[in-house]
GROMACS .gro file of C-alpha atoms in nm:
model
  286
    1MET     CA    1   1.641   7.595  -3.001
    2GLN     CA    2   1.709   7.897  -3.033
    3TYR     CA    3   1.707   8.108  -3.378
    4GLY     CA    4   1.961   8.372  -3.408
    5PRO     CA    5   2.180   8.585  -3.179
    6ALA     CA    6   1.989   8.717  -2.853
    7VAL     CA    7   2.055   9.132  -2.947
    8ARG     CA    8   1.888   9.019  -3.333
    9ARG     CA    9   1.561   8.824  -3.113
   10ARG     CA   10   1.510   9.156  -2.889
   11LYS     CA   11   1.519   9.361  -3.218
   12LEU     CA   12   1.274   9.152  -3.408
   13GLY     CA   13   1.086   9.078  -3.111
   14ALA     CA   14   1.014   9.475  -3.070
   15GLU     CA   15   0.961   9.516  -3.451
   16LEU     CA   16   0.696   9.271  -3.472
   17ARG     CA   17   0.532   9.373  -3.179
   18ALA     CA   18   0.524   9.744  -3.334
   19LEU     CA   19   0.367   9.553  -3.658
   20ARG     CA   20   0.053   9.424  -3.450
   21ALA     CA   21   0.011   9.676  -3.231
   22ARG     CA   22  -0.011   9.883  -3.569
   23SER     CA   23  -0.255   9.629  -3.731
   24GLY     CA   24  -0.512   9.683  -3.415
   25LEU     CA   25  -0.456   9.329  -3.269
   26THR     CA   26  -0.375   9.241  -2.970
   27SER     CA   27  -0.093   8.947  -2.820
   28GLY     CA   28  -0.417   8.734  -2.766
   29ALA     CA   29  -0.586   8.774  -3.096
   30ALA     CA   30  -0.240   8.760  -3.279
   31ALA     CA   31  -0.211   8.463  -3.119
   32ALA     CA   32  -0.553   8.333  -3.243
   33LEU     CA   33  -0.515   8.425  -3.608
   34VAL     CA   34  -0.179   8.194  -3.641
   35GLY     CA   35  -0.311   7.909  -3.391
   36TRP     CA   36  -0.029   7.946  -3.114
   37HIS     CA   37  -0.091   8.046  -2.740
   38GLN     CA   38  -0.118   8.409  -2.652
   39SER     CA   39   0.224   8.307  -2.430
   40LYS     CA   40   0.431   8.221  -2.763
   41VAL     CA   41   0.341   8.576  -2.929
   42SER     CA   42   0.459   8.739  -2.568
   43ARG     CA   43   0.844   8.556  -2.547
   44ILE     CA   44   0.910   8.669  -2.917
   45GLU     CA   45   0.798   9.014  -2.858
   46THR     CA   46   1.008   9.062  -2.558
   47GLY     CA   47   1.306   8.857  -2.723
   48ALA     CA   48   1.279   8.530  -2.471
   49SER     CA   49   1.270   8.300  -2.676
   50GLY     CA   50   1.355   8.244  -3.063
   51VAL     CA   51   1.139   8.190  -3.374
   52LYS     CA   52   1.129   8.016  -3.718
   53PRO     CA   53   1.150   8.231  -4.011
   54ALA     CA   54   0.824   8.017  -4.111
   55ASP     CA   55   0.676   8.134  -3.809
   56VAL     CA   56   0.779   8.538  -3.925
   57ARG     CA   57   0.624   8.478  -4.219
   58LEU     CA   58   0.302   8.367  -4.073
   59LEU     CA   59   0.289   8.677  -3.803
   60LEU     CA   60   0.376   8.900  -4.134
   61ASP     CA   61   0.094   8.768  -4.298
   62ALA     CA   62  -0.128   8.823  -4.028
   63TYR     CA   63  -0.059   9.185  -3.970
   64ALA     CA   64  -0.077   9.248  -4.342
   65VAL     CA   65   0.278   9.342  -4.379
   66GLU     CA   66   0.342   9.318  -4.785
   67ASP     CA   67   0.650   9.579  -4.794
   68PRO     CA   68   0.895   9.361  -4.932
   69GLY     CA   69   1.227   9.524  -4.783
   70LEU     CA   70   1.078   9.526  -4.390
   71ARG     CA   71   0.965   9.173  -4.489
   72GLU     CA   72   1.282   9.113  -4.566
   73LEU     CA   73   1.483   9.287  -4.282
   74LEU     CA   74   1.287   9.078  -4.018
   75LEU     CA   75   1.338   8.705  -4.173
   76VAL     CA   76   1.725   8.804  -4.148
   77LEU     CA   77   1.702   8.921  -3.843
   78ALA     CA   78   1.507   8.586  -3.807
   79GLY     CA   79   1.820   8.400  -3.927
   80SER     CA   80   1.631   8.347  -4.300
   81GLU     CA   81   1.836   8.233  -4.571
   82ASP     CA   82   1.595   8.428  -4.816
   83GLY     CA   83   1.785   8.746  -4.667
   84GLY     CA   84   2.125   8.631  -4.806
   85GLY     CA   85   2.210   8.412  -4.486
   86ARG     CA   86   2.402   8.044  -4.491
   87GLN     CA   87   2.334   7.743  -4.379
   88ASN     CA   88   2.324   7.738  -3.980
   89TRP     CA   89   2.531   7.454  -3.996
   90TRP     CA   90   2.719   7.558  -3.656
   91HIS     CA   91   2.370   7.451  -3.493
   92ALA     CA   92   2.549   7.067  -3.487
   93TYR     CA   93   2.830   7.229  -3.198
   94ARG     CA   94   2.556   7.362  -2.962
   95GLY     CA   95   2.692   7.148  -2.690
   96VAL     CA   96   3.038   7.240  -2.726
   97LEU     CA   97   3.041   7.629  -2.822
   98PRO     CA   98   2.899   7.896  -2.592
   99PRO     CA   99   2.636   8.085  -2.675
  100THR     CA  100   2.835   8.395  -2.722
  101TYR     CA  101   3.057   8.247  -2.986
  102ARG     CA  102   2.742   8.050  -3.183
  103ASP     CA  103   2.564   8.440  -3.153
  104PHE     CA  104   2.921   8.553  -3.361
  105ILE     CA  105   2.943   8.271  -3.612
  106SER     CA  106   2.564   8.361  -3.662
  107LEU     CA  107   2.590   8.689  -3.758
  108GLU     CA  108   2.928   8.614  -3.945
  109SER     CA  109   2.739   8.367  -4.162
  110GLN     CA  110   2.474   8.645  -4.253
  111ALA     CA  111   2.688   8.936  -4.303
  112SER     CA  112   2.766   9.090  -4.655
  113THR     CA  113   3.092   9.276  -4.511
  114MET     CA  114   3.320   9.276  -4.212
  115ARG     CA  115   3.574   9.511  -4.117
  116THR     CA  116   3.785   9.432  -3.825
  117LEU     CA  117   4.039   9.552  -3.598
  118GLU     CA  118   4.281   9.233  -3.494
  119THR     CA  119   4.576   9.348  -3.265
  120SER     CA  120   4.686   9.019  -3.116
  121VAL     CA  121   4.596   8.769  -3.333
  122VAL     CA  122   4.529   8.709  -3.711
  123PRO     CA  123   4.144   8.704  -3.810
  124GLY     CA  124   3.993   8.395  -3.770
  125LEU     CA  125   3.898   8.350  -4.122
  126LEU     CA  126   4.196   8.349  -4.213
  127GLN     CA  127   4.379   8.142  -3.985
  128THR     CA  128   4.576   7.793  -4.060
  129PRO     CA  129   4.478   7.510  -3.883
  130GLU     CA  130   4.827   7.509  -3.748
  131TYR     CA  131   4.812   7.836  -3.592
  132ALA     CA  132   4.419   7.767  -3.506
  133ARG     CA  133   4.515   7.527  -3.273
  134ALA     CA  134   4.787   7.715  -3.117
  135VAL     CA  135   4.549   7.998  -3.036
  136THR     CA  136   4.264   7.782  -2.915
  137ARG     CA  137   4.522   7.580  -2.699
  138ALA     CA  138   4.640   7.906  -2.559
  139ALA     CA  139   4.309   8.066  -2.474
  140VAL     CA  140   4.174   7.776  -2.265
  141GLY     CA  141   4.447   7.568  -2.179
  142THR     CA  142   4.188   7.359  -2.020
  143LEU     CA  143   4.069   7.188  -2.273
  144GLU     CA  144   4.070   6.825  -2.394
  145GLU     CA  145   4.204   6.730  -2.664
  146ALA     CA  146   3.898   6.621  -2.874
  147GLU     CA  147   3.730   6.963  -2.745
  148LEU     CA  148   4.049   7.170  -2.862
  149ASP     CA  149   3.994   6.935  -3.206
  150THR     CA  150   3.630   7.029  -3.213
  151LEU     CA  151   3.723   7.401  -3.206
  152VAL     CA  152   3.940   7.436  -3.456
  153GLU     CA  153   3.678   7.222  -3.689
  154VAL     CA  154   3.435   7.506  -3.639
  155ARG     CA  155   3.754   7.779  -3.675
  156LEU     CA  156   3.823   7.602  -4.016
  157ALA     CA  157   3.416   7.529  -4.126
  158ARG     CA  158   3.372   7.939  -4.013
  159GLN     CA  159   3.592   8.005  -4.339
  160GLU     CA  160   3.380   7.867  -4.599
  161VAL     CA  161   3.211   8.226  -4.582
  162LEU     CA  162   3.511   8.315  -4.783
  163ARG     CA  163   3.422   8.094  -5.064
  164SER     CA  164   3.056   8.106  -5.038
  165GLU     CA  165   2.865   8.296  -5.274
  166PRO     CA  166   2.885   8.577  -5.263
  167PRO     CA  167   3.138   8.541  -5.070
  168LEU     CA  168   3.166   8.734  -4.727
  169ARG     CA  169   3.370   9.076  -4.808
  170LEU     CA  170   3.661   9.133  -4.570
  171SER     CA  171   3.861   9.432  -4.461
  172ALA     CA  172   4.088   9.380  -4.185
  173VAL     CA  173   4.359   9.616  -4.031
  174LEU     CA  174   4.625   9.413  -3.856
  175ASP     CA  175   4.848   9.589  -3.608
  176GLU     CA  176   5.229   9.443  -3.698
  177ALA     CA  177   5.214   9.305  -3.333
  178VAL     CA  178   4.957   9.051  -3.528
  179LEU     CA  179   5.239   8.980  -3.807
  180ARG     CA  180   5.582   8.948  -3.547
  181ARG     CA  181   5.406   8.777  -3.269
  182GLU     CA  182   5.505   8.383  -3.340
  183VAL     CA  183   5.206   8.176  -3.230
  184GLY     CA  184   5.282   7.822  -3.246
  185GLY     CA  185   5.636   7.891  -3.332
  186PRO     CA  186   5.865   8.005  -3.653
  187ASP     CA  187   5.722   7.748  -3.838
  188VAL     CA  188   5.339   7.793  -3.771
  189MET     CA  189   5.388   8.156  -3.815
  190ALA     CA  190   5.580   8.141  -4.165
  191ARG     CA  191   5.306   7.903  -4.325
  192GLN     CA  192   5.033   8.186  -4.122
  193LEU     CA  193   5.211   8.456  -4.306
  194ARG     CA  194   5.179   8.277  -4.675
  195ARG     CA  195   4.825   8.197  -4.592
  196LEU     CA  196   4.739   8.603  -4.518
  197LEU     CA  197   4.923   8.652  -4.893
  198ASP     CA  198   4.734   8.428  -5.040
  199ALA     CA  199   4.411   8.515  -4.857
  200ALA     CA  200   4.496   8.883  -4.979
  201ALA     CA  201   4.498   8.801  -5.322
  202LEU     CA  202   4.115   8.709  -5.308
  203PRO     CA  203   3.901   9.042  -5.462
  204HIS     CA  204   3.702   9.047  -5.122
  205VAL     CA  205   3.998   9.030  -4.906
  206ARG     CA  206   4.168   9.359  -4.849
  207LEU     CA  207   4.471   9.350  -4.549
  208GLN     CA  208   4.633   9.701  -4.430
  209VAL     CA  209   4.934   9.658  -4.156
  210LEU     CA  210   4.923   9.922  -3.945
  211PRO     CA  211   5.302   9.930  -3.837
  212PHE     CA  212   5.442  10.001  -3.525
  213ALA     CA  213   5.609  10.355  -3.686
  214ALA     CA  214   5.196  10.445  -3.667
  215GLY     CA  215   5.264  10.491  -3.282
  216ALA     CA  216   4.917  10.552  -3.053
  217HIS     CA  217   4.628  10.535  -3.257
  218ILE     CA  218   4.196  10.535  -3.205
  219GLY     CA  219   4.211  10.120  -3.216
  220ILE     CA  220   4.463  10.098  -2.904
  221THR     CA  221   4.179   9.982  -2.657
  222GLY     CA  222   4.161   9.648  -2.830
  223PRO     CA  223   3.957   9.465  -3.109
  224PHE     CA  224   3.675   9.484  -3.282
  225VAL     CA  225   3.458   9.365  -3.554
  226ILE     CA  226   3.178   9.578  -3.743
  227PHE     CA  227   2.935   9.327  -3.977
  228SER     CA  228   2.718   9.453  -4.205
  229PHE     CA  229   2.391   9.301  -4.414
  230PRO     CA  230   2.305   9.282  -4.758
  231SER     CA  231   2.065   9.587  -4.869
  232ARG     CA  232   1.989   9.689  -4.490
  233SER     CA  233   2.233   9.896  -4.288
  234ASP     CA  234   1.950   9.872  -3.977
  235LEU     CA  235   2.147   9.523  -3.906
  236ASP     CA  236   2.463   9.604  -3.864
  237VAL     CA  237   2.669   9.595  -3.565
  238VAL     CA  238   2.970   9.628  -3.355
  239VAL     CA  239   3.112   9.339  -3.137
  240LEU     CA  240   3.345   9.388  -2.886
  241ASP     CA  241   3.487   9.058  -2.726
  242HIS     CA  242   3.602   8.996  -2.386
  243LEU     CA  243   3.772   8.701  -2.230
  244THR     CA  244   3.435   8.569  -2.107
  245SER     CA  245   3.189   8.771  -2.303
  246SER     CA  246   3.142   8.890  -2.602
  247LEU     CA  247   2.940   9.256  -2.617
  248TYR     CA  248   2.708   9.387  -2.902
  249LEU     CA  249   2.645   9.715  -2.996
  250GLU     CA  250   2.344   9.803  -3.283
  251GLY     CA  251   2.319  10.177  -3.173
  252GLU     CA  252   2.327  10.457  -3.416
  253GLU     CA  253   2.552  10.642  -3.265
  254ASP     CA  254   2.807  10.336  -3.154
  255LEU     CA  255   2.806  10.217  -3.505
  256GLN     CA  256   2.915  10.564  -3.665
  257ALA     CA  257   3.158  10.592  -3.404
  258TYR     CA  258   3.346  10.259  -3.466
  259SER     CA  259   3.311  10.316  -3.857
  260GLU     CA  260   3.520  10.662  -3.813
  261ALA     CA  261   3.746  10.459  -3.618
  262PHE     CA  262   3.799  10.227  -3.897
  263ASN     CA  263   3.822  10.440  -4.150
  264SER     CA  264   4.061  10.633  -3.904
  265LEU     CA  265   4.279  10.343  -3.890
  266ARG     CA  266   4.306  10.267  -4.286
  267ILE     CA  267   4.437  10.623  -4.327
  268HIS     CA  268   4.713  10.556  -4.066
  269ALA     CA  269   4.784  10.188  -4.186
  270LEU     CA  270   5.017  10.090  -4.446
  271SER     CA  271   4.836  10.068  -4.839
  272PRO     CA  272   4.714   9.716  -4.893
  273GLU     CA  273   5.013   9.713  -5.185
  274GLU     CA  274   5.269   9.807  -4.927
  275SER     CA  275   5.138   9.560  -4.654
  276LEU     CA  276   5.131   9.237  -4.873
  277GLU     CA  277   5.557   9.360  -4.906
  278CYS     CA  278   5.546   9.387  -4.527
  279ILE     CA  279   5.379   9.057  -4.493
  280ALA     CA  280   5.602   8.896  -4.771
  281ALA     CA  281   5.919   9.053  -4.631
  282LEU     CA  282   5.858   8.889  -4.264
  283ALA     CA  283   5.750   8.535  -4.471
  284GLY     CA  284   6.085   8.608  -4.618
  285VAL     CA  285   5.906   8.548  -4.984
  286ALA     CA  286   6.088   8.705  -5.237
   0.00000   0.00000   0.00000
């Protein structure tokens, strides 16, 4: 089993390698201290294989790492719930979900904040079952009915992050096209719009609509997600989705550029209050 997204494994491996070097240990000596083969330490340090949080604790103890903040950071990288993460329920779907989707869910489950621009569809965390089914069928048209049921089930299970304690804080900018595209037909879309109104009433959910009147904007090249994590900006990551894969950006320049882009989009979007009025009007809610 792989523990945590590949991008996280590489970062964790680099941090552990640096700590081992700082402690003056070779990889062989470190392995001997914790009762492993040297190749296991090497695979962890290169990100070639995952590592359980319990094994990370063994290495940190071997390297005499006592800094609580650093220990927390590395445990979060390993997928530990000690760092504020939520249960890794998606492991039950390993045979169905592609690795990139599992990576995304892992990040989503451990993040404290999610900022997203959506240009085509409602964010997965806010979709109704009927809307999720229509989107999934359109995206992967060759699915058997049972597979489709499973993917919709996963989509709905992801929404628990908004009901957990503490809940994920979600800030979403929705292009007006998201609200006007009749995914699943007018009845499904009407229920979906009402679902957005209900979600916006939650104190940890902020929705803003980017109207057509805003013209060309910095997000016109496509949607993106920015995940932030409890207490540590070291873990922030930008996710760009493509048809067959996802790109994960963790460089400081990338994070700054996308954060500034999101702030710009919020400025050009309708206010949360105006956005709710817009959604309500389209939903036919008085």
